[in-house]
């Protein structure tokens, strides 16, 4: 947990500042799988797949995309800048019995002496050792928010510019062995090769990130906020960083391309769309709360805390001008006093659903980027969470919830078809509700599948997971015949259902893993995945029952472990979808000497040369911050990692200014004055209480109507991607012959008859990282020779273990497969695994002779 950066001062060694989550990339070869498809159930050895290569990166998995064999992984890691900030807090023992001036000078002295050490420590954690060139593709640190004239941020977010770091890692799943380095010798004595990767990144003030990707651009959208200039609450905004994507070589990184800012927050990845060189963005600005002072008839004044501005939504069109996303048009005041619940962009058209008590569907004409227009509005009860274009794109198939029009309380799963042929007059032509139910597909589009009719574009089969919590418990799938043009609103007809769990088997014995809902169609047979089982049914004869059922649990392991879980266990987690005032005057930081221009600036050169601010009063003795605003200037990256250290020093100076100013404003000794603390605005959102849901039963199942879609011979097993040609990482993938499912930390491979061909448990993240050179030295010391596997790879370059980001061997970690990517051409499947520490150690066991004992992690 210590970064082993030496410090001759009182602090001993600096504790780690990055979070301990790790994302592992394991690429497996699938060539060992049978190419001849089985026609019946049979006994299979279930041998694990062969690990081809691997790598690891800091942070937890956020999103994954692949374009052909080129893969892009987005991860995020929190930066615990509190490790530094706490040393400046007024209540720290080192400042006991000091007056304000003494405290301020002592805190500033600590910062001057230690900032460089903390900065070097953090950069080493982020970049590793020997990777100086990698800093060039990291977006520079920026202020992210406006600052006041005295160089102090107006925000309450003291560490806003150094809260986290996002990485975009790119690699080619079809890389050959000649491009790989030897990573280590594993516990079996076998050589493990490293996946060649390239990294880009950006320092962020948030962990709330949405990811959008097209064939040539990846956009990260994160939340930010700052205090209004008029001091009337806080303004929400979303900052955008665009990365250019190239398929030229496996080592080409995602290149920082453009930046932009829009007001409000995004719902999810569907609120972003890149079309004909313009980025469309849909956001909601939350209601603002504040103090309102009024004068009564008696002349007495009173102050109340109330809404000062309603929530509203907007769609903005941004053009890529040079290295900036610049707004060229917008539609405002969508759903005043409501929030966005669903968005879909389709070419020159846009569709936005907002909700509070009713569901307005807004239709937008985006054909002119400079003049987007809201052309139609439809108000109906309930709301939609996901909008799916039917094949001809003249109708929208929507899934959401019915709701009480008076209270906005959700009542049950609702399926709708909207006719949008006339954009100025959209209509809801079909509607179906299942009371006291919900679907995973409402908030996870990868669980949604619509099989279009081979003949009629307005017809097809809808397949969605459904959970019913009223009356008899049900967890499984519902299937619907959907016909948009059926008159009388009878165009959504229950085709059948598949039960994975109900009251009869809910309390059975299952493993701790849980698979989120997915379904695929092979030759008219639907394969459903949910919880702990996989089932297959004839989509044209669902009443006939399952063709086969396969448990995802290893029955032998379940029996020997003597650990049973109910259908929904404590470990149920979402495995899948889991989307310009100029610089301040003063010294120039990170430019060499760091000398100012006479106005009290403080600089640093990345080598510990932090200059003392001018000696004056406590308030005047502060660092001048010369970090750039959030603009295209930050895209240039760092020529060297020493340059990154200089900017991190600036970020810690920023934290120092805020900490000292806060202490001087609000502290009197050890007593905090709460009366002057600013108040935070509240998010305006509808309340949904399942315990108060309507208890009426679902409508009776209708018989199949004539002319419904036949599924015979049809295949539909691809991922429900947002953008054609850009495959999204998911927990279930298929190449048409085999199905790959991420079940906890096990990769399960099935054939189309339900045989489990392979179970591959992910490598232990806690295993020792032994390089082959270390192994050879060990064997030489023992008088032996290098292993055959090591000798066979003697031509490979062995890399140092500390150049890779690997978890500490002393901390136990839990892990699960977050997502999968598949490259059928190279016969490789990539498992993206998140490793999460099992225990948080409270002492870093680094001796410290000062008053603080041992420094916590």
PDB file of C-alpha atoms in Angstrom, residues 49-295:
ATOM      1  CA  UNK A  49      -9.611 -22.292 -22.178  1.00  0.00           C
ATOM      2  CA  UNK A  50      -5.960 -21.503 -22.856  1.00  0.00           C
ATOM      3  CA  UNK A  51      -4.845 -18.092 -21.625  1.00  0.00           C
ATOM      4  CA  UNK A  52      -3.125 -16.358 -24.541  1.00  0.00           C
ATOM      5  CA  UNK A  53      -2.081 -13.089 -22.907  1.00  0.00           C
ATOM      6  CA  UNK A  54      -3.045 -10.686 -20.175  1.00  0.00           C
ATOM      7  CA  UNK A  55      -2.543  -7.212 -18.799  1.00  0.00           C
ATOM      8  CA  UNK A  56      -3.885  -5.043 -16.003  1.00  0.00           C
ATOM      9  CA  UNK A  57      -4.758  -1.406 -15.461  1.00  0.00           C
ATOM     10  CA  UNK A  58      -5.655   0.765 -12.539  1.00  0.00           C
ATOM     11  CA  UNK A  59      -9.269   1.407 -11.666  1.00  0.00           C
ATOM     12  CA  UNK A  60     -12.619  -0.248 -12.090  1.00  0.00           C
ATOM     13  CA  UNK A  61     -14.149  -1.125 -15.444  1.00  0.00           C
ATOM     14  CA  UNK A  62     -16.566   1.468 -16.838  1.00  0.00           C
ATOM     15  CA  UNK A  63     -17.177   0.551 -20.482  1.00  0.00           C
ATOM     16  CA  UNK A  64     -15.814  -1.497 -23.347  1.00  0.00           C
ATOM     17  CA  UNK A  65     -16.126  -1.308 -27.135  1.00  0.00           C
ATOM     18  CA  UNK A  66     -14.601  -3.173 -30.050  1.00  0.00           C
ATOM     19  CA  UNK A  67     -14.377  -2.296 -33.736  1.00  0.00           C
ATOM     20  CA  UNK A  68     -13.247  -5.400 -35.549  1.00  0.00           C
ATOM     21  CA  UNK A  69     -10.407  -6.827 -33.484  1.00  0.00           C
ATOM     22  CA  UNK A  70      -9.453  -3.439 -31.957  1.00  0.00           C
ATOM     23  CA  UNK A  71     -10.702  -3.120 -28.374  1.00  0.00           C
ATOM     24  CA  UNK A  72     -11.128  -0.049 -26.176  1.00  0.00           C
ATOM     25  CA  UNK A  73     -11.546  -0.318 -22.406  1.00  0.00           C
ATOM     26  CA  UNK A  74     -12.492   2.620 -20.165  1.00  0.00           C
ATOM     27  CA  UNK A  75     -11.590   2.423 -16.486  1.00  0.00           C
ATOM     28  CA  UNK A  76     -11.781   4.893 -13.638  1.00  0.00           C
ATOM     29  CA  UNK A  77      -9.885   5.204 -10.395  1.00  0.00           C
ATOM     30  CA  UNK A  78     -10.589   7.532  -7.492  1.00  0.00           C
ATOM     31  CA  UNK A  79      -7.716   9.681  -6.248  1.00  0.00           C
ATOM     32  CA  UNK A  80      -7.664   9.998  -2.488  1.00  0.00           C
ATOM     33  CA  UNK A  81      -6.228  13.492  -2.264  1.00  0.00           C
ATOM     34  CA  UNK A  82      -7.512  13.544   1.317  1.00  0.00           C
ATOM     35  CA  UNK A  83      -4.228  11.795   2.160  1.00  0.00           C
ATOM     36  CA  UNK A  84      -2.607  15.172   1.525  1.00  0.00           C
ATOM     37  CA  UNK A  85      -5.500  17.411   2.536  1.00  0.00           C
ATOM     38  CA  UNK A  86      -5.814  15.926   6.025  1.00  0.00           C
ATOM     39  CA  UNK A  87      -2.285  17.068   6.829  1.00  0.00           C
ATOM     40  CA  UNK A  88      -3.485  20.665   6.401  1.00  0.00           C
ATOM     41  CA  UNK A  89      -6.691  20.431   8.419  1.00  0.00           C
ATOM     42  CA  UNK A  90      -7.014  22.784  11.388  1.00  0.00           C
ATOM     43  CA  UNK A  91      -7.799  19.946  13.755  1.00  0.00           C
ATOM     44  CA  UNK A  92      -4.568  18.109  12.912  1.00  0.00           C
ATOM     45  CA  UNK A  93      -2.511  17.490  16.023  1.00  0.00           C
ATOM     46  CA  UNK A  94       0.485  19.378  14.633  1.00  0.00           C
ATOM     47  CA  UNK A  95      -1.486  22.664  14.769  1.00  0.00           C
ATOM     48  CA  UNK A  96      -2.740  22.312  18.329  1.00  0.00           C
ATOM     49  CA  UNK A  97      -2.667  25.506  20.410  1.00  0.00           C
ATOM     50  CA  UNK A  98      -1.693  27.656  17.403  1.00  0.00           C
ATOM     51  CA  UNK A  99      -3.478  30.879  16.588  1.00  0.00           C
ATOM     52  CA  UNK A 100      -4.717  31.547  13.056  1.00  0.00           C
ATOM     53  CA  UNK A 101      -1.529  33.074  11.709  1.00  0.00           C
ATOM     54  CA  UNK A 102       0.644  30.387  13.275  1.00  0.00           C
ATOM     55  CA  UNK A 103      -1.578  27.680  11.833  1.00  0.00           C
ATOM     56  CA  UNK A 104      -1.623  29.193   8.348  1.00  0.00           C
ATOM     57  CA  UNK A 105       2.145  29.540   8.258  1.00  0.00           C
ATOM     58  CA  UNK A 106       2.705  26.037   9.612  1.00  0.00           C
ATOM     59  CA  UNK A 107       0.273  24.518   7.076  1.00  0.00           C
ATOM     60  CA  UNK A 108       1.947  26.415   4.233  1.00  0.00           C
ATOM     61  CA  UNK A 109       5.369  25.281   5.428  1.00  0.00           C
ATOM     62  CA  UNK A 110       4.167  21.663   5.392  1.00  0.00           C
ATOM     63  CA  UNK A 111       2.834  22.069   1.864  1.00  0.00           C
ATOM     64  CA  UNK A 112       6.041  23.663   0.552  1.00  0.00           C
ATOM     65  CA  UNK A 113       8.143  20.893   2.063  1.00  0.00           C
ATOM     66  CA  UNK A 114       5.986  17.947   0.975  1.00  0.00           C
ATOM     67  CA  UNK A 115       4.006  18.757  -2.190  1.00  0.00           C
ATOM     68  CA  UNK A 116       6.708  17.479  -4.535  1.00  0.00           C
ATOM     69  CA  UNK A 117       6.908  14.161  -2.691  1.00  0.00           C
ATOM     70  CA  UNK A 118       3.154  13.652  -2.815  1.00  0.00           C
ATOM     71  CA  UNK A 119       3.048  14.612  -6.494  1.00  0.00           C
ATOM     72  CA  UNK A 120       5.833  12.193  -7.462  1.00  0.00           C
ATOM     73  CA  UNK A 121       4.157   9.444  -5.462  1.00  0.00           C
ATOM     74  CA  UNK A 122       0.823   9.902  -7.214  1.00  0.00           C
ATOM     75  CA  UNK A 123       2.321  10.015 -10.722  1.00  0.00           C
ATOM     76  CA  UNK A 124       4.298   6.870 -10.007  1.00  0.00           C
ATOM     77  CA  UNK A 125       1.107   5.102  -8.930  1.00  0.00           C
ATOM     78  CA  UNK A 126      -0.661   6.192 -12.116  1.00  0.00           C
ATOM     79  CA  UNK A 127       2.062   5.603 -14.664  1.00  0.00           C
ATOM     80  CA  UNK A 128       4.292   2.960 -13.113  1.00  0.00           C
ATOM     81  CA  UNK A 129       8.056   2.868 -13.590  1.00  0.00           C
ATOM     82  CA  UNK A 130       9.815   3.347 -16.906  1.00  0.00           C
ATOM     83  CA  UNK A 131       6.747   4.591 -18.819  1.00  0.00           C
ATOM     84  CA  UNK A 132       7.659   8.248 -19.305  1.00  0.00           C
ATOM     85  CA  UNK A 133       6.447   8.350 -22.906  1.00  0.00           C
ATOM     86  CA  UNK A 134       2.972   7.283 -21.840  1.00  0.00           C
ATOM     87  CA  UNK A 135       2.252  10.675 -20.289  1.00  0.00           C
ATOM     88  CA  UNK A 136       1.996  12.284 -23.745  1.00  0.00           C
ATOM     89  CA  UNK A 137      -1.510  10.896 -24.313  1.00  0.00           C
ATOM     90  CA  UNK A 138      -2.871  12.015 -20.930  1.00  0.00           C
ATOM     91  CA  UNK A 139      -5.045  15.109 -21.013  1.00  0.00           C
ATOM     92  CA  UNK A 140      -3.524  17.793 -18.829  1.00  0.00           C
ATOM     93  CA  UNK A 141      -4.948  18.687 -15.442  1.00  0.00           C
ATOM     94  CA  UNK A 142      -7.227  21.718 -15.608  1.00  0.00           C
ATOM     95  CA  UNK A 143      -9.128  23.831 -13.130  1.00  0.00           C
ATOM     96  CA  UNK A 144     -12.410  22.379 -14.439  1.00  0.00           C
ATOM     97  CA  UNK A 145     -14.300  25.248 -12.763  1.00  0.00           C
ATOM     98  CA  UNK A 146     -14.125  29.071 -12.761  1.00  0.00           C
ATOM     99  CA  UNK A 147     -11.938  30.620 -10.080  1.00  0.00           C
ATOM    100  CA  UNK A 148     -12.292  33.905  -8.279  1.00  0.00           C
ATOM    101  CA  UNK A 149      -9.872  36.816  -8.465  1.00  0.00           C
ATOM    102  CA  UNK A 150      -7.843  35.659  -5.464  1.00  0.00           C
ATOM    103  CA  UNK A 151      -7.064  32.331  -7.117  1.00  0.00           C
ATOM    104  CA  UNK A 152      -9.481  30.430  -4.876  1.00  0.00           C
ATOM    105  CA  UNK A 153     -12.187  28.229  -6.313  1.00  0.00           C
ATOM    106  CA  UNK A 154     -15.781  29.219  -5.643  1.00  0.00           C
ATOM    107  CA  UNK A 155     -16.834  25.614  -5.244  1.00  0.00           C
ATOM    108  CA  UNK A 156     -17.429  23.626  -2.080  1.00  0.00           C
ATOM    109  CA  UNK A 157     -15.627  20.712  -3.763  1.00  0.00           C
ATOM    110  CA  UNK A 158     -12.190  21.184  -2.251  1.00  0.00           C
ATOM    111  CA  UNK A 159     -10.480  18.488  -4.292  1.00  0.00           C
ATOM    112  CA  UNK A 160     -12.504  18.949  -7.470  1.00  0.00           C
ATOM    113  CA  UNK A 161      -9.587  18.946  -9.896  1.00  0.00           C
ATOM    114  CA  UNK A 162      -7.922  15.859  -8.455  1.00  0.00           C
ATOM    115  CA  UNK A 163     -10.717  13.450  -7.576  1.00  0.00           C
ATOM    116  CA  UNK A 164     -10.106  10.736 -10.128  1.00  0.00           C
ATOM    117  CA  UNK A 165      -8.473   9.590 -13.316  1.00  0.00           C
ATOM    118  CA  UNK A 166     -10.033   7.863 -16.306  1.00  0.00           C
ATOM    119  CA  UNK A 167      -8.063   5.734 -18.742  1.00  0.00           C
ATOM    120  CA  UNK A 168      -8.836   4.606 -22.277  1.00  0.00           C
ATOM    121  CA  UNK A 169      -6.819   1.474 -22.977  1.00  0.00           C
ATOM    122  CA  UNK A 170      -6.647   0.172 -26.540  1.00  0.00           C
ATOM    123  CA  UNK A 171      -5.330  -3.168 -27.788  1.00  0.00           C
ATOM    124  CA  UNK A 172      -5.723  -5.589 -30.664  1.00  0.00           C
ATOM    125  CA  UNK A 173      -7.344  -8.889 -29.729  1.00  0.00           C
ATOM    126  CA  UNK A 174      -5.715 -10.374 -32.835  1.00  0.00           C
ATOM    127  CA  UNK A 175      -2.130  -9.526 -31.857  1.00  0.00           C
ATOM    128  CA  UNK A 176       0.549 -12.129 -32.499  1.00  0.00           C
ATOM    129  CA  UNK A 177       3.120 -13.501 -30.086  1.00  0.00           C
ATOM    130  CA  UNK A 178       5.981 -11.508 -31.624  1.00  0.00           C
ATOM    131  CA  UNK A 179       4.457  -8.274 -30.276  1.00  0.00           C
ATOM    132  CA  UNK A 180       4.194  -9.504 -26.691  1.00  0.00           C
ATOM    133  CA  UNK A 181       6.564  -9.185 -23.753  1.00  0.00           C
ATOM    134  CA  UNK A 182       7.093 -11.839 -21.139  1.00  0.00           C
ATOM    135  CA  UNK A 183       5.164 -10.696 -18.090  1.00  0.00           C
ATOM    136  CA  UNK A 184       5.921 -13.312 -15.483  1.00  0.00           C
ATOM    137  CA  UNK A 185       6.130 -16.966 -14.587  1.00  0.00           C
ATOM    138  CA  UNK A 186       2.878 -18.096 -12.999  1.00  0.00           C
ATOM    139  CA  UNK A 187       2.421 -20.449 -10.077  1.00  0.00           C
ATOM    140  CA  UNK A 188       2.547 -23.456 -12.453  1.00  0.00           C
ATOM    141  CA  UNK A 189       5.878 -22.393 -13.877  1.00  0.00           C
ATOM    142  CA  UNK A 190       4.363 -21.352 -17.207  1.00  0.00           C
ATOM    143  CA  UNK A 191       5.226 -18.174 -19.069  1.00  0.00           C
ATOM    144  CA  UNK A 192       2.494 -15.534 -19.078  1.00  0.00           C
ATOM    145  CA  UNK A 193       2.679 -13.053 -21.946  1.00  0.00           C
ATOM    146  CA  UNK A 194       1.532  -9.457 -21.678  1.00  0.00           C
ATOM    147  CA  UNK A 195      -1.116  -8.052 -23.993  1.00  0.00           C
ATOM    148  CA  UNK A 196       0.358  -5.035 -25.825  1.00  0.00           C
ATOM    149  CA  UNK A 197      -1.722  -2.032 -24.815  1.00  0.00           C
ATOM    150  CA  UNK A 198      -1.605   1.708 -25.274  1.00  0.00           C
ATOM    151  CA  UNK A 199      -3.064   4.163 -22.785  1.00  0.00           C
ATOM    152  CA  UNK A 200      -4.682   7.547 -22.832  1.00  0.00           C
ATOM    153  CA  UNK A 201      -6.208   9.274 -19.856  1.00  0.00           C
ATOM    154  CA  UNK A 202      -7.651  12.341 -18.203  1.00  0.00           C
ATOM    155  CA  UNK A 203      -7.814  13.691 -14.659  1.00  0.00           C
ATOM    156  CA  UNK A 204     -11.448  14.161 -13.665  1.00  0.00           C
ATOM    157  CA  UNK A 205     -13.376  15.681 -10.771  1.00  0.00           C
ATOM    158  CA  UNK A 206     -15.948  12.872 -10.813  1.00  0.00           C
ATOM    159  CA  UNK A 207     -16.506   9.124 -11.079  1.00  0.00           C
ATOM    160  CA  UNK A 208     -19.819   9.610 -12.937  1.00  0.00           C
ATOM    161  CA  UNK A 209     -18.785   8.899 -16.513  1.00  0.00           C
ATOM    162  CA  UNK A 210     -20.814   8.080 -19.601  1.00  0.00           C
ATOM    163  CA  UNK A 211     -19.041   6.584 -22.617  1.00  0.00           C
ATOM    164  CA  UNK A 212     -20.096   6.908 -26.236  1.00  0.00           C
ATOM    165  CA  UNK A 213     -18.200   5.478 -29.191  1.00  0.00           C
ATOM    166  CA  UNK A 214     -18.616   5.640 -32.942  1.00  0.00           C
ATOM    167  CA  UNK A 215     -16.308   4.139 -35.552  1.00  0.00           C
ATOM    168  CA  UNK A 216     -13.827   7.016 -35.278  1.00  0.00           C
ATOM    169  CA  UNK A 217     -14.501   8.794 -31.980  1.00  0.00           C
ATOM    170  CA  UNK A 218     -14.880   7.924 -28.300  1.00  0.00           C
ATOM    171  CA  UNK A 219     -16.397  10.517 -25.965  1.00  0.00           C
ATOM    172  CA  UNK A 220     -16.103  10.601 -22.179  1.00  0.00           C
ATOM    173  CA  UNK A 221     -18.779  12.708 -20.473  1.00  0.00           C
ATOM    174  CA  UNK A 222     -18.438  13.470 -16.779  1.00  0.00           C
ATOM    175  CA  UNK A 223     -20.340  15.532 -14.246  1.00  0.00           C
ATOM    176  CA  UNK A 224     -19.087  18.799 -12.815  1.00  0.00           C
ATOM    177  CA  UNK A 225     -20.520  21.742 -10.914  1.00  0.00           C
ATOM    178  CA  UNK A 226     -19.581  25.164  -9.629  1.00  0.00           C
ATOM    179  CA  UNK A 227     -21.116  27.950  -7.615  1.00  0.00           C
ATOM    180  CA  UNK A 228     -23.059  30.471  -9.641  1.00  0.00           C
ATOM    181  CA  UNK A 229     -21.322  33.791 -10.178  1.00  0.00           C
ATOM    182  CA  UNK A 230     -24.345  35.517  -8.628  1.00  0.00           C
ATOM    183  CA  UNK A 231     -23.975  33.145  -5.625  1.00  0.00           C
ATOM    184  CA  UNK A 232     -27.462  31.737  -6.251  1.00  0.00           C
ATOM    185  CA  UNK A 233     -26.861  28.017  -5.743  1.00  0.00           C
ATOM    186  CA  UNK A 234     -24.748  25.766  -7.929  1.00  0.00           C
ATOM    187  CA  UNK A 235     -24.586  25.234 -11.674  1.00  0.00           C
ATOM    188  CA  UNK A 236     -24.451  21.704 -13.088  1.00  0.00           C
ATOM    189  CA  UNK A 237     -22.481  21.028 -16.220  1.00  0.00           C
ATOM    190  CA  UNK A 238     -21.070  18.086 -18.171  1.00  0.00           C
ATOM    191  CA  UNK A 239     -17.542  18.222 -19.513  1.00  0.00           C
ATOM    192  CA  UNK A 240     -16.779  16.319 -22.710  1.00  0.00           C
ATOM    193  CA  UNK A 241     -13.472  14.864 -23.862  1.00  0.00           C
ATOM    194  CA  UNK A 242     -13.352  13.349 -27.338  1.00  0.00           C
ATOM    195  CA  UNK A 243     -10.705  10.800 -28.333  1.00  0.00           C
ATOM    196  CA  UNK A 244      -9.919   9.965 -31.942  1.00  0.00           C
ATOM    197  CA  UNK A 245      -9.868   6.223 -32.732  1.00  0.00           C
ATOM    198  CA  UNK A 246      -7.584   4.605 -35.271  1.00  0.00           C
ATOM    199  CA  UNK A 247      -7.519   1.013 -36.483  1.00  0.00           C
ATOM    200  CA  UNK A 248      -4.085   1.361 -38.102  1.00  0.00           C
ATOM    201  CA  UNK A 249      -1.993  -0.549 -35.571  1.00  0.00           C
ATOM    202  CA  UNK A 250      -2.526  -2.340 -32.295  1.00  0.00           C
ATOM    203  CA  UNK A 251      -0.289   0.136 -30.462  1.00  0.00           C
ATOM    204  CA  UNK A 252      -2.029   3.323 -31.599  1.00  0.00           C
ATOM    205  CA  UNK A 253      -3.593   4.995 -28.540  1.00  0.00           C
ATOM    206  CA  UNK A 254      -6.905   6.790 -28.467  1.00  0.00           C
ATOM    207  CA  UNK A 255      -5.785  10.347 -29.194  1.00  0.00           C
ATOM    208  CA  UNK A 256      -7.193  13.312 -27.215  1.00  0.00           C
ATOM    209  CA  UNK A 257      -9.055  15.222 -29.891  1.00  0.00           C
ATOM    210  CA  UNK A 258     -11.469  17.808 -28.486  1.00  0.00           C
ATOM    211  CA  UNK A 259     -13.059  19.227 -25.345  1.00  0.00           C
ATOM    212  CA  UNK A 260     -16.408  20.824 -24.668  1.00  0.00           C
ATOM    213  CA  UNK A 261     -18.812  21.830 -21.912  1.00  0.00           C
ATOM    214  CA  UNK A 262     -22.617  21.691 -21.795  1.00  0.00           C
ATOM    215  CA  UNK A 263     -24.980  22.616 -18.991  1.00  0.00           C
ATOM    216  CA  UNK A 264     -26.864  19.895 -17.133  1.00  0.00           C
ATOM    217  CA  UNK A 265     -26.268  16.165 -16.633  1.00  0.00           C
ATOM    218  CA  UNK A 266     -26.670  13.229 -19.004  1.00  0.00           C
ATOM    219  CA  UNK A 267     -28.986  10.281 -18.368  1.00  0.00           C
ATOM    220  CA  UNK A 268     -26.838   7.605 -20.034  1.00  0.00           C
ATOM    221  CA  UNK A 269     -24.856   6.863 -23.200  1.00  0.00           C
ATOM    222  CA  UNK A 270     -27.929   7.357 -25.416  1.00  0.00           C
ATOM    223  CA  UNK A 271     -27.855  11.062 -24.517  1.00  0.00           C
ATOM    224  CA  UNK A 272     -24.806  11.342 -26.811  1.00  0.00           C
ATOM    225  CA  UNK A 273     -24.692  10.894 -30.570  1.00  0.00           C
ATOM    226  CA  UNK A 274     -22.049  11.690 -33.208  1.00  0.00           C
ATOM    227  CA  UNK A 275     -23.645  12.305 -36.594  1.00  0.00           C
ATOM    228  CA  UNK A 276     -22.304  14.066 -39.688  1.00  0.00           C
ATOM    229  CA  UNK A 277     -19.500  15.818 -37.794  1.00  0.00           C
ATOM    230  CA  UNK A 278     -21.797  17.055 -35.027  1.00  0.00           C
ATOM    231  CA  UNK A 279     -22.192  15.850 -31.454  1.00  0.00           C
ATOM    232  CA  UNK A 280     -25.759  15.906 -30.123  1.00  0.00           C
ATOM    233  CA  UNK A 281     -26.124  15.991 -26.332  1.00  0.00           C
ATOM    234  CA  UNK A 282     -29.299  15.765 -24.211  1.00  0.00           C
ATOM    235  CA  UNK A 283     -29.110  16.895 -20.570  1.00  0.00           C
ATOM    236  CA  UNK A 284     -31.306  17.757 -17.601  1.00  0.00           C
ATOM    237  CA  UNK A 285     -30.619  20.709 -15.331  1.00  0.00           C
ATOM    238  CA  UNK A 286     -31.929  19.913 -11.858  1.00  0.00           C
ATOM    239  CA  UNK A 287     -34.181  22.203  -9.881  1.00  0.00           C
ATOM    240  CA  UNK A 288     -32.327  24.853  -7.899  1.00  0.00           C
ATOM    241  CA  UNK A 289     -32.923  25.414  -4.231  1.00  0.00           C
ATOM    242  CA  UNK A 290     -31.947  28.422  -2.181  1.00  0.00           C
ATOM    243  CA  UNK A 291     -32.874  30.878   0.540  1.00  0.00           C
ATOM    244  CA  UNK A 292     -35.713  33.266  -0.275  1.00  0.00           C
ATOM    245  CA  UNK A 293     -36.173  36.326   1.914  1.00  0.00           C
ATOM    246  CA  UNK A 294     -39.595  37.959   2.097  1.00  0.00           C
ATOM    247  CA  UNK A 295     -41.099  40.832   4.067  1.00  0.00           C
TER     248      UNK A 295
END
